[in-house]
mmCIF file of C-alpha atoms and ligand atoms in Angstrom:
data_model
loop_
_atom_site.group_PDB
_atom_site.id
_atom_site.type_symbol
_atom_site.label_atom_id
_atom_site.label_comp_id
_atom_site.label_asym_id
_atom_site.label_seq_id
_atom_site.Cartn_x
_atom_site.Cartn_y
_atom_site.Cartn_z
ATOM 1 C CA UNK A 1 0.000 0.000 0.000
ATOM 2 C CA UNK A 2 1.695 3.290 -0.836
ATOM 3 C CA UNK A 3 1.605 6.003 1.787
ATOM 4 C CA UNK A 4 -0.791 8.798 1.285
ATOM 5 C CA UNK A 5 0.594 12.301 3.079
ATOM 6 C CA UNK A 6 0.248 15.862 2.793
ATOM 7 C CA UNK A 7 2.222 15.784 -0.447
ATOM 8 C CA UNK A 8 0.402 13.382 -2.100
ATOM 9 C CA UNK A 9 -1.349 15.221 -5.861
ATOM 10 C CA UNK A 10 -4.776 14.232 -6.935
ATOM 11 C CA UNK A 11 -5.470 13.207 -10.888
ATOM 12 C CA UNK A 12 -8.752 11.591 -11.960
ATOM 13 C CA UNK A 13 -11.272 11.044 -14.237
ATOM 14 C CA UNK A 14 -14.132 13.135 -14.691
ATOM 15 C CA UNK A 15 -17.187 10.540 -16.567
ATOM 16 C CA UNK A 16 -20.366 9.262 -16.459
ATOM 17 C CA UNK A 17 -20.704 6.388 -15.913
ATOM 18 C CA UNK A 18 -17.067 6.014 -14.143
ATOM 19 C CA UNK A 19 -17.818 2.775 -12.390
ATOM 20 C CA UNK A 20 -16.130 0.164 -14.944
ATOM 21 C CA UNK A 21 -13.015 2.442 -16.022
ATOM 22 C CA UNK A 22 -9.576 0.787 -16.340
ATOM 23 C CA UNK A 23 -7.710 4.237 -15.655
ATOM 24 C CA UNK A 24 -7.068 4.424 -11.870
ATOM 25 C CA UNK A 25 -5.290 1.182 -12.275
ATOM 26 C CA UNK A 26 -3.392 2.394 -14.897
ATOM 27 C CA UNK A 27 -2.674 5.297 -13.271
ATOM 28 C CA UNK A 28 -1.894 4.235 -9.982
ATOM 29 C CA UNK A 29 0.347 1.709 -11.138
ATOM 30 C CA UNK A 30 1.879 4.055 -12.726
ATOM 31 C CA UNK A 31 2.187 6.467 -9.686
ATOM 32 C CA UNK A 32 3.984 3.441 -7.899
ATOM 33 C CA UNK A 33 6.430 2.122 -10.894
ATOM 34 C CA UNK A 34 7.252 5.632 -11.175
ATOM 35 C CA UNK A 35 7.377 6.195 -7.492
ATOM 36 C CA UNK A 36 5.844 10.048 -7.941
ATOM 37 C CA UNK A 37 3.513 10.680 -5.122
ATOM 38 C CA UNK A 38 0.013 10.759 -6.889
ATOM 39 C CA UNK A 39 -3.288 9.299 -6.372
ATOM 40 C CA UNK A 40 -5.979 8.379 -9.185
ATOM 41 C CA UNK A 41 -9.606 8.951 -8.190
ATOM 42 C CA UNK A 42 -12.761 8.354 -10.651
ATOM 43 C CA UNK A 43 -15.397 11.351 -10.228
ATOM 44 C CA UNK A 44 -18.964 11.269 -11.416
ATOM 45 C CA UNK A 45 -20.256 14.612 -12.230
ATOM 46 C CA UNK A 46 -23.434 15.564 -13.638
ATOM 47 C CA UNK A 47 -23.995 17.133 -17.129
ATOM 48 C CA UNK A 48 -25.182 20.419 -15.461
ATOM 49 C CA UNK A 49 -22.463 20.651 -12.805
ATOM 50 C CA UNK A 50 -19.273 19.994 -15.403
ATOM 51 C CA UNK A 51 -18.200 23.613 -15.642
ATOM 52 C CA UNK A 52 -18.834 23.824 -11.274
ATOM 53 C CA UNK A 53 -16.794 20.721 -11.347
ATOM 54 C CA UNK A 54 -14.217 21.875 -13.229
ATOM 55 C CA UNK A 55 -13.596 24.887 -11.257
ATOM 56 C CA UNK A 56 -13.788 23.289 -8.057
ATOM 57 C CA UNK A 57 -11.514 20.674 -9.413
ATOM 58 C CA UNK A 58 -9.007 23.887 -10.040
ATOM 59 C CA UNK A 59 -9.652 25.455 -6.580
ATOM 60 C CA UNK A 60 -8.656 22.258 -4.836
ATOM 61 C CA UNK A 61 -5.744 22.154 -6.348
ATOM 62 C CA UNK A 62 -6.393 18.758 -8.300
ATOM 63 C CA UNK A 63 -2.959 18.091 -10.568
ATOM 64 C CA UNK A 64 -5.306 16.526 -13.616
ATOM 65 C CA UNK A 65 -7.986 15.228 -14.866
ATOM 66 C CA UNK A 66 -9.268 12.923 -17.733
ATOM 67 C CA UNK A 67 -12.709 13.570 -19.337
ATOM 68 C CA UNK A 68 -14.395 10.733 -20.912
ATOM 69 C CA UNK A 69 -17.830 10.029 -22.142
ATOM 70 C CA UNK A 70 -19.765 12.112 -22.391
ATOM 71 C CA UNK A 71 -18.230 15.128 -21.475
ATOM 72 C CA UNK A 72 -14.900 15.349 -24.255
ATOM 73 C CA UNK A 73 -16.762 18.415 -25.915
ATOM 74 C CA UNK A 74 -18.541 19.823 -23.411
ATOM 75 C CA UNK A 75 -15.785 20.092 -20.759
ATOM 76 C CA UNK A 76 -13.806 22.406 -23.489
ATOM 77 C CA UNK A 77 -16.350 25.686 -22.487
ATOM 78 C CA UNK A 78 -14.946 25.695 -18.782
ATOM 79 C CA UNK A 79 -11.035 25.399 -20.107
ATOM 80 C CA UNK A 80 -8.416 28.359 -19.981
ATOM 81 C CA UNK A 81 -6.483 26.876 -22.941
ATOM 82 C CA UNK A 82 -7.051 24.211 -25.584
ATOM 83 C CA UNK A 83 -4.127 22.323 -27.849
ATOM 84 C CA UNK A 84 -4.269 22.787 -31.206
ATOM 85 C CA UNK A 85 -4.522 19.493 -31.831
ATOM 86 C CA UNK A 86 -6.987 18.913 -29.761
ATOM 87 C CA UNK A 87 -9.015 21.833 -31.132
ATOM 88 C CA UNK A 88 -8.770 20.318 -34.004
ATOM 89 C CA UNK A 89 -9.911 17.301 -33.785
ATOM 90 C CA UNK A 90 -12.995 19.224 -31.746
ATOM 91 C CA UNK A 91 -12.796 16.776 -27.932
ATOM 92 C CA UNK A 92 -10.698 17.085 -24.770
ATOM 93 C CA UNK A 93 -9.918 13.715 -22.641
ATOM 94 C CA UNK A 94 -6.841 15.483 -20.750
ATOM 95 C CA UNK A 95 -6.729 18.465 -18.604
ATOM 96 C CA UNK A 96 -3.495 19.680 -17.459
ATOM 97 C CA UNK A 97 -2.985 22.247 -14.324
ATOM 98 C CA UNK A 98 -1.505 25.638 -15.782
ATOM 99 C CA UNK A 99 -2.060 29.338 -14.356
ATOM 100 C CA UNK A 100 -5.620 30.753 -14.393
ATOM 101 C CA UNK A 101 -7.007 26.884 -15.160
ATOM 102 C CA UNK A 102 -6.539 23.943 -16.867
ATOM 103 C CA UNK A 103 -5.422 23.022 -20.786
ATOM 104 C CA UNK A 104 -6.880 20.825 -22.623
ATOM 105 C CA UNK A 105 -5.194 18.375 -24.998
ATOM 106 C CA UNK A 106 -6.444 15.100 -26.817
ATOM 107 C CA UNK A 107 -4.434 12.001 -25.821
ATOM 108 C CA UNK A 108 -6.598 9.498 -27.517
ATOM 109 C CA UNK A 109 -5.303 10.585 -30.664
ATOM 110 C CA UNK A 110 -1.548 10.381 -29.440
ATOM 111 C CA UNK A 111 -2.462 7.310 -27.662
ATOM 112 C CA UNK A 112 -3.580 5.531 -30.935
ATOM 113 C CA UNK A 113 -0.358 7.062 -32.716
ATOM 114 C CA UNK A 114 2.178 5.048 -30.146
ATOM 115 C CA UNK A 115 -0.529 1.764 -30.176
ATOM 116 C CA UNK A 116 0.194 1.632 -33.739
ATOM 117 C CA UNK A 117 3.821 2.898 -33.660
ATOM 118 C CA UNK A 118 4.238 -0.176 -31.364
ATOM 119 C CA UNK A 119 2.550 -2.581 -33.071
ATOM 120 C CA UNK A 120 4.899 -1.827 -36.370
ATOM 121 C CA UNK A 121 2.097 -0.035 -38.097
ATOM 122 C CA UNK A 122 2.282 2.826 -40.492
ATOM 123 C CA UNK A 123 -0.401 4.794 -41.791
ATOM 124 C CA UNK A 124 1.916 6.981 -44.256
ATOM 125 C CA UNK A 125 1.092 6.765 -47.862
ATOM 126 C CA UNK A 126 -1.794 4.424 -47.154
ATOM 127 C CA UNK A 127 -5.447 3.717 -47.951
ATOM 128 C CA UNK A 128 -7.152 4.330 -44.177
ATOM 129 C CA UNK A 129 -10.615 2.866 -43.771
ATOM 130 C CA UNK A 130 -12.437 4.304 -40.866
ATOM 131 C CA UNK A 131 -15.504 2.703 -39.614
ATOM 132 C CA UNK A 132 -18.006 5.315 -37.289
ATOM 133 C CA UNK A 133 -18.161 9.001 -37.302
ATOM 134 C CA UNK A 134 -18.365 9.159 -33.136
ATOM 135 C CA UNK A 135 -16.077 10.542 -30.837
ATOM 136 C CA UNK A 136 -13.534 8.062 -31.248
ATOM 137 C CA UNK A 137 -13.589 8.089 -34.977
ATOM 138 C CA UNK A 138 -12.712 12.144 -35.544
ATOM 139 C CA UNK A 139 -8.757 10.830 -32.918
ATOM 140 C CA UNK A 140 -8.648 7.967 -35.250
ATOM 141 C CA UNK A 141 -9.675 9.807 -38.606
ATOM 142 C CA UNK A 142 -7.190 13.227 -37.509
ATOM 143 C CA UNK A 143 -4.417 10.957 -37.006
ATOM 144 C CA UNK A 144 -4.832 9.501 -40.449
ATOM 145 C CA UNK A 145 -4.350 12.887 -41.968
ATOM 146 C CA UNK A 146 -1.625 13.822 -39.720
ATOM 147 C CA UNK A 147 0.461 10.790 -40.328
ATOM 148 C CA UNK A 148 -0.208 10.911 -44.358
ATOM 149 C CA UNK A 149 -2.511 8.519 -45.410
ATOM 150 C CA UNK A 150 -2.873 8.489 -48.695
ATOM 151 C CA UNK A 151 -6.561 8.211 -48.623
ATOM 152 C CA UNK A 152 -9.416 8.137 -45.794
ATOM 153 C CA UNK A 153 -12.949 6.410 -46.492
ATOM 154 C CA UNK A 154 -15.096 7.256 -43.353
ATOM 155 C CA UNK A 155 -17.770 4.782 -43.329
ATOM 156 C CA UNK A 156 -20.882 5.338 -41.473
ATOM 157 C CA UNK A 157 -24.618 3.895 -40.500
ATOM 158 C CA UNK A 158 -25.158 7.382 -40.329
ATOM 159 C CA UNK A 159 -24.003 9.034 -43.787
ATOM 160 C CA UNK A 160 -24.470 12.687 -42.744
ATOM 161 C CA UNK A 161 -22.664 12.219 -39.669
ATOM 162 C CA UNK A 162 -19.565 10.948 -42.098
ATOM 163 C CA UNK A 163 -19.855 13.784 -44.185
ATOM 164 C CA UNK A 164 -19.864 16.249 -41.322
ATOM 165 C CA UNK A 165 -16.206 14.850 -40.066
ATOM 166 C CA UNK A 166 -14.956 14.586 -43.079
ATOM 167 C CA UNK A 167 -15.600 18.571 -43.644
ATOM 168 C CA UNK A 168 -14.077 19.174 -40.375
ATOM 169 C CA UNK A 169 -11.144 16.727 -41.188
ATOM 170 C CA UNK A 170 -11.149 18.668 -44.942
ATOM 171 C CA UNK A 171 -10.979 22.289 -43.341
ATOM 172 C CA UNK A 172 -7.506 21.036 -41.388
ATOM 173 C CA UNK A 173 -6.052 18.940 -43.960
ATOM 174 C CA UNK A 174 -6.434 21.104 -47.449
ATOM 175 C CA UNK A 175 -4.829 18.498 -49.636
ATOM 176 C CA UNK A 176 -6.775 15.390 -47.872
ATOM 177 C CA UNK A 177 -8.230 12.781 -49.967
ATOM 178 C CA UNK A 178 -11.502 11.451 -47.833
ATOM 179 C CA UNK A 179 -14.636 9.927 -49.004
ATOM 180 C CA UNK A 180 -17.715 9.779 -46.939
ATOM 181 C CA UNK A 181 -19.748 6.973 -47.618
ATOM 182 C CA UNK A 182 -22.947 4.674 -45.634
ATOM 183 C CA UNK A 183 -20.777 1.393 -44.203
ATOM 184 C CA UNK A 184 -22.632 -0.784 -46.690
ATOM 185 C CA UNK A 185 -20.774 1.069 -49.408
ATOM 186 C CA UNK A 186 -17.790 -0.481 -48.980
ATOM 187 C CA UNK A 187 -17.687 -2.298 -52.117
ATOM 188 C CA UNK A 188 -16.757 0.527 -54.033
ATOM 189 C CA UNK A 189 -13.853 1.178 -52.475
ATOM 190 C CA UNK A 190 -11.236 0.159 -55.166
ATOM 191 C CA UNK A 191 -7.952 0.128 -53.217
ATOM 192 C CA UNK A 192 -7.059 -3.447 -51.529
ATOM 193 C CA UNK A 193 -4.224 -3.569 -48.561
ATOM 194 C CA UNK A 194 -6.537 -1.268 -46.198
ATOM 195 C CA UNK A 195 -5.830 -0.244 -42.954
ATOM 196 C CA UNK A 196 -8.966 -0.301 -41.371
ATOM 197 C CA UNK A 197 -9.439 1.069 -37.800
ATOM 198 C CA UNK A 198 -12.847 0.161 -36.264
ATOM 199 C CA UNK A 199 -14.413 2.892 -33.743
ATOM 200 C CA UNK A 200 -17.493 2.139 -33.220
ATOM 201 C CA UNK A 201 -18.919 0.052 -30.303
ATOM 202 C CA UNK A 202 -20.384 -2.700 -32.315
ATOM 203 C CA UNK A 203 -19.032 -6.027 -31.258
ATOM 204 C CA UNK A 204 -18.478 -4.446 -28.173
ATOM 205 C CA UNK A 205 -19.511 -7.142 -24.641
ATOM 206 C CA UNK A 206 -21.773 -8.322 -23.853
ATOM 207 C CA UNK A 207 -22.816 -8.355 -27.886
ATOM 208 C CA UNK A 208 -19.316 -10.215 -28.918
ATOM 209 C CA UNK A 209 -20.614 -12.087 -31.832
ATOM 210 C CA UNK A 210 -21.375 -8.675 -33.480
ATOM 211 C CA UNK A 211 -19.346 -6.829 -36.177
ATOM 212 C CA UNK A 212 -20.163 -3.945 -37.929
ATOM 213 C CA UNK A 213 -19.242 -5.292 -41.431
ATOM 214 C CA UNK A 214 -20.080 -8.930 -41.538
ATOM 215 C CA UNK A 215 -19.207 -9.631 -45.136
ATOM 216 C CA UNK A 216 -15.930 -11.925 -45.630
ATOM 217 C CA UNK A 217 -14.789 -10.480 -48.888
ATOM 218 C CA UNK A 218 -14.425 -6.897 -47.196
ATOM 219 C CA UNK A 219 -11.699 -8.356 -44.847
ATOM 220 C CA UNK A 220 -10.142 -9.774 -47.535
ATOM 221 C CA UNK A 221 -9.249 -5.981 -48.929
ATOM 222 C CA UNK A 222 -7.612 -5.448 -45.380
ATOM 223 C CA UNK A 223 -3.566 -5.358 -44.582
ATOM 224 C CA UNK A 224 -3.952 -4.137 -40.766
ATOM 225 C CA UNK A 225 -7.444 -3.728 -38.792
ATOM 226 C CA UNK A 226 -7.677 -2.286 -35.723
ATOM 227 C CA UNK A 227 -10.398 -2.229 -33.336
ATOM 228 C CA UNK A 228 -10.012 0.572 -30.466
ATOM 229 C CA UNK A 229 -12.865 -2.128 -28.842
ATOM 230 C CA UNK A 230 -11.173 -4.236 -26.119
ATOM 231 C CA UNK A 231 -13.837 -6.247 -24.408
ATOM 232 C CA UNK A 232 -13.605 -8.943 -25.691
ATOM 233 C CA UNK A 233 -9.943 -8.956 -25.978
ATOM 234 C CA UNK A 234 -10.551 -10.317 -29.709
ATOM 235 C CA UNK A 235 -13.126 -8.916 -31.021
ATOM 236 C CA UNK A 236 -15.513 -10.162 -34.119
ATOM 237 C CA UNK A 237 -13.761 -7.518 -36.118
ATOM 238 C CA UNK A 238 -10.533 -8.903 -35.114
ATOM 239 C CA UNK A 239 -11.692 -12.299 -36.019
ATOM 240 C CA UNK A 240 -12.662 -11.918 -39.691
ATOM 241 C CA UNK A 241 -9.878 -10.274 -40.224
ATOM 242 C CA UNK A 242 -7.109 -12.309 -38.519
ATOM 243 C CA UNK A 243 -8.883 -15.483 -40.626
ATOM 244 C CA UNK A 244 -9.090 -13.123 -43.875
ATOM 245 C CA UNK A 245 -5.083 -12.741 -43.342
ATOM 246 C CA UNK A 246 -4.960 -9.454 -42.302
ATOM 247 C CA UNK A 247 -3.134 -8.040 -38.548
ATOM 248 C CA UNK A 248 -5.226 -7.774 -35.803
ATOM 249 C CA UNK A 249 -4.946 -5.259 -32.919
ATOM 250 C CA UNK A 250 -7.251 -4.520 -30.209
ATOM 251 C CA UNK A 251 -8.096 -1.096 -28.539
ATOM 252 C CA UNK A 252 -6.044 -1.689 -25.394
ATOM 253 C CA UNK A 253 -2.547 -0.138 -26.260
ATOM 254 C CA UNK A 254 -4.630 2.775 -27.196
ATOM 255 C CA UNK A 255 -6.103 3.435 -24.061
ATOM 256 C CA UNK A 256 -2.473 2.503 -22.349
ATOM 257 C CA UNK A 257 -0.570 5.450 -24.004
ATOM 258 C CA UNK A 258 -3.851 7.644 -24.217
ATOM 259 C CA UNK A 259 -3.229 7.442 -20.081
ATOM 260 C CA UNK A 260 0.650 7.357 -20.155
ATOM 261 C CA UNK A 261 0.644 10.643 -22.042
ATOM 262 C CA UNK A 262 -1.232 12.242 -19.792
ATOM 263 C CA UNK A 263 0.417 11.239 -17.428
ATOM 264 C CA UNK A 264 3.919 12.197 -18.782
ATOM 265 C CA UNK A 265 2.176 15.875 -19.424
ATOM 266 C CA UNK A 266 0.468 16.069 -15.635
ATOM 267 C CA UNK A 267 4.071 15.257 -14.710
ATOM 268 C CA UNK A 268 6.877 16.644 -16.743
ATOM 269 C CA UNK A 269 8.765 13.320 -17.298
ATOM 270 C CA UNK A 270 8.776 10.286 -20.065
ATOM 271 C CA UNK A 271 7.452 6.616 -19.018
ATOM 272 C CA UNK A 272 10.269 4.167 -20.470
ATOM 273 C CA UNK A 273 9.064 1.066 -22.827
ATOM 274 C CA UNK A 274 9.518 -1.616 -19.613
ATOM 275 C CA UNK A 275 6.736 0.530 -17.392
ATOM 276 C CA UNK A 276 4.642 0.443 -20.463
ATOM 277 C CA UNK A 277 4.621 -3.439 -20.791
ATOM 278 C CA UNK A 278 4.087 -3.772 -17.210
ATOM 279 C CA UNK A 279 1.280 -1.613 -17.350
ATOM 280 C CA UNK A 280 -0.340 -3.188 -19.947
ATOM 281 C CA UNK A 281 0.022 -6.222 -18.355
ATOM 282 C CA UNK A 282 -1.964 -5.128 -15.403
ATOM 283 C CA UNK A 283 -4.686 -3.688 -17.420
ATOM 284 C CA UNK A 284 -4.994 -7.175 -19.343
ATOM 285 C CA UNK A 285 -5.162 -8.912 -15.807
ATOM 286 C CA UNK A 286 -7.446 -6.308 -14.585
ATOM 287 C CA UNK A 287 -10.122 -7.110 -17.497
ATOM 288 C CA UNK A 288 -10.099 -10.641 -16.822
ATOM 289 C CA UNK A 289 -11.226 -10.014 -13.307
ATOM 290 C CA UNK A 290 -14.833 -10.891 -12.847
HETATM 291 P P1 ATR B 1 -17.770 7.173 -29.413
HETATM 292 O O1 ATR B 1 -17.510 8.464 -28.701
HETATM 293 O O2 ATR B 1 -17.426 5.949 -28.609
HETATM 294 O O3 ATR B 1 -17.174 7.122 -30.789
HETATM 295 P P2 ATR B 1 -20.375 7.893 -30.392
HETATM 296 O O4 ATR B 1 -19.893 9.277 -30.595
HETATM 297 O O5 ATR B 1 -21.711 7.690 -29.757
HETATM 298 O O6 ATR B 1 -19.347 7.052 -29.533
HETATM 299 O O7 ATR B 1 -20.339 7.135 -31.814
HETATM 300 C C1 ATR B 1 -20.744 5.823 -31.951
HETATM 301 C C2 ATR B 1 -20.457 5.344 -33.383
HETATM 302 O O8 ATR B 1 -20.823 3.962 -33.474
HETATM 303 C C3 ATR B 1 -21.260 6.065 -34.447
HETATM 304 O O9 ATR B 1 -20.504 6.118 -35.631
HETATM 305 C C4 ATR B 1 -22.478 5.142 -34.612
HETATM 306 O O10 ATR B 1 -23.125 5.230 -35.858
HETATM 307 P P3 ATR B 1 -24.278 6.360 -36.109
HETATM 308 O O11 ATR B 1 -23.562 7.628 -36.343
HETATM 309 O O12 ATR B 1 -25.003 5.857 -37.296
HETATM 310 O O13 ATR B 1 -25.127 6.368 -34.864
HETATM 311 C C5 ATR B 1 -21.815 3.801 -34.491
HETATM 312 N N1 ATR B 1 -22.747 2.750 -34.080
HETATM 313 C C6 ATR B 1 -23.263 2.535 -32.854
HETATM 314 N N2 ATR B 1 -24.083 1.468 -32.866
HETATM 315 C C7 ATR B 1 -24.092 0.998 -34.133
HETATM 316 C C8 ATR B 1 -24.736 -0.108 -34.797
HETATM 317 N N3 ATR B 1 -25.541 -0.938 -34.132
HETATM 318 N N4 ATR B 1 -24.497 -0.306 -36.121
HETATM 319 C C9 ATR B 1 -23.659 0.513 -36.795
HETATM 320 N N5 ATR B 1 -23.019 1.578 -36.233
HETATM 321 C C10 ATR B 1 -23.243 1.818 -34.927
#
């Protein structure tokens, strides 16, 4: 048990609902590998007390804080500074401490940049697939056009909610090549070895026999797919396409460095590669707890 004192700096995560979240583990583990005196808490505010929460948050002196569903846009009216990145991409999941209030930055973007990175994959020069419009699709989608894909299909149930991003996306990126298009219109994509990065929560527990494309020959088209899902730990997603040929990731590295970067920015330091395996080690024990 680490010892708690009058030094000890608060960090936490600001969500609702908070109750199954994987960070304080992460982040306490962390705290102790490191051995920087910090402690991870999970708060639960309410939709209409955010900006209250925020600023109490501040006036306690809180180090942190992480914002997660459904408050990554919303939390950005009660902020003294935003990253460009992060304004960008249009959603905060990392407040850092500064004078006069807290900055906001996106780490889910840069967390899915390392989870690649360190699973060997590239998205430079190639055809990106993008399946959702969400939250978690505008990280993955940004990060395509940052690292210099090639090209960008965002595929959607929803087409105007595709066609919205990829305006957003088209307004950053001038020289972008992205196609909007309903998920069913995958056929007419003409490009084969696709990275394909699945954000939406289809196939997601408890319904693990779901995925959001179910047709064989559309894994067949795919090089690398990645599923920022990790519950299950192999998705359907991951499934088709590990038996299509294709490499298979899961969503888990991404929310390991979208936590060890903020952590490394609430802290002013770097977490070495060893930390980060044990770490993800933990998390992967901690999700087959009961
Ligand atoms: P997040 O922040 O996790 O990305 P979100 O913003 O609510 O969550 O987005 C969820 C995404 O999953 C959306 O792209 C949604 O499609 P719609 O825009 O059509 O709603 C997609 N999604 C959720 N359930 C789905 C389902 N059963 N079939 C297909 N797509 C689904």
């Amino acid at each position: 048990m680490r010892e708690i004192n009058g030094k000890t700096r608060v960090c936490g995560l600001m969500a609702n609902p908070v109750e199954h979240t994987l960070s304080p583990v992460l982040h306490n583990n962390l705290a102790q590998k490191t051995g920087i005196n910090l402690v991870y808490v999970p708060f639960k505010p309410e939709q209409e007390g955010l900006d209250a929460a925020v600023s109490g948050a501040f006036a306690l002196n809180i180090m942190g804080l992480n914002v997660s569903v459904p408050y990554k846009q919303a939390v950005m009216d009660s902020l003294a500074d935003i990253d460009q990145s992060a304004r960008e991409i249009g959603a905060v999941n990392t407040l850092v401490r500064m004078e006069g209030g807290y900055k906001g930055y996106n780490t889910d973007y840069l967390g899915l940049k390392k989870a690649l990175e360190s699973d060997g994959i590239s998205l430079k020069g190639k055809t990106a697939v993008i399946l959702g419009a969400g939250g978690a699709a505008k990280s993955a989608a940004y990060l395509c056009c940052k690292e210099g894909a090639a090209k960008l299909y965002l595929l959607n149930r929803t087409l105007v909610k595709a066609e919205a991003l990829a305006e957003e996306l088209g307004r950053c990126f001038e020289h972008a090549s992205i196609t909007a298009m309903r998920t069913e219109d995958y056929k007419r994509i003409p490009e084969d070895s696709l990275t394909a990065i699945q954000t939406t929560s289809v196939g997601m527990y408890p319904h693990t026999g779901q995925a959001v494309i179910e047709d064989e020959a559309f894994y067949h088209k795919l090089e690398t797919a990645y599923d920022v899902v990790y519950t299950p730990f192999e998705t359907q997603f991951m499934k088709y396409a590990a038996k299509a040929g294709a490499k298979a990731c899961n969503g888990l590295k991404m929310l390991l460095y979208q936590g060890i970067t903020a952590f490394e920015l609430w802290n002013h330091m770097e977490v070495d590669q060893e930390t980060a395996e044990i770490l993800y080690e933990c998390m992967k024990k901690e999700l087959k707890k009961p």
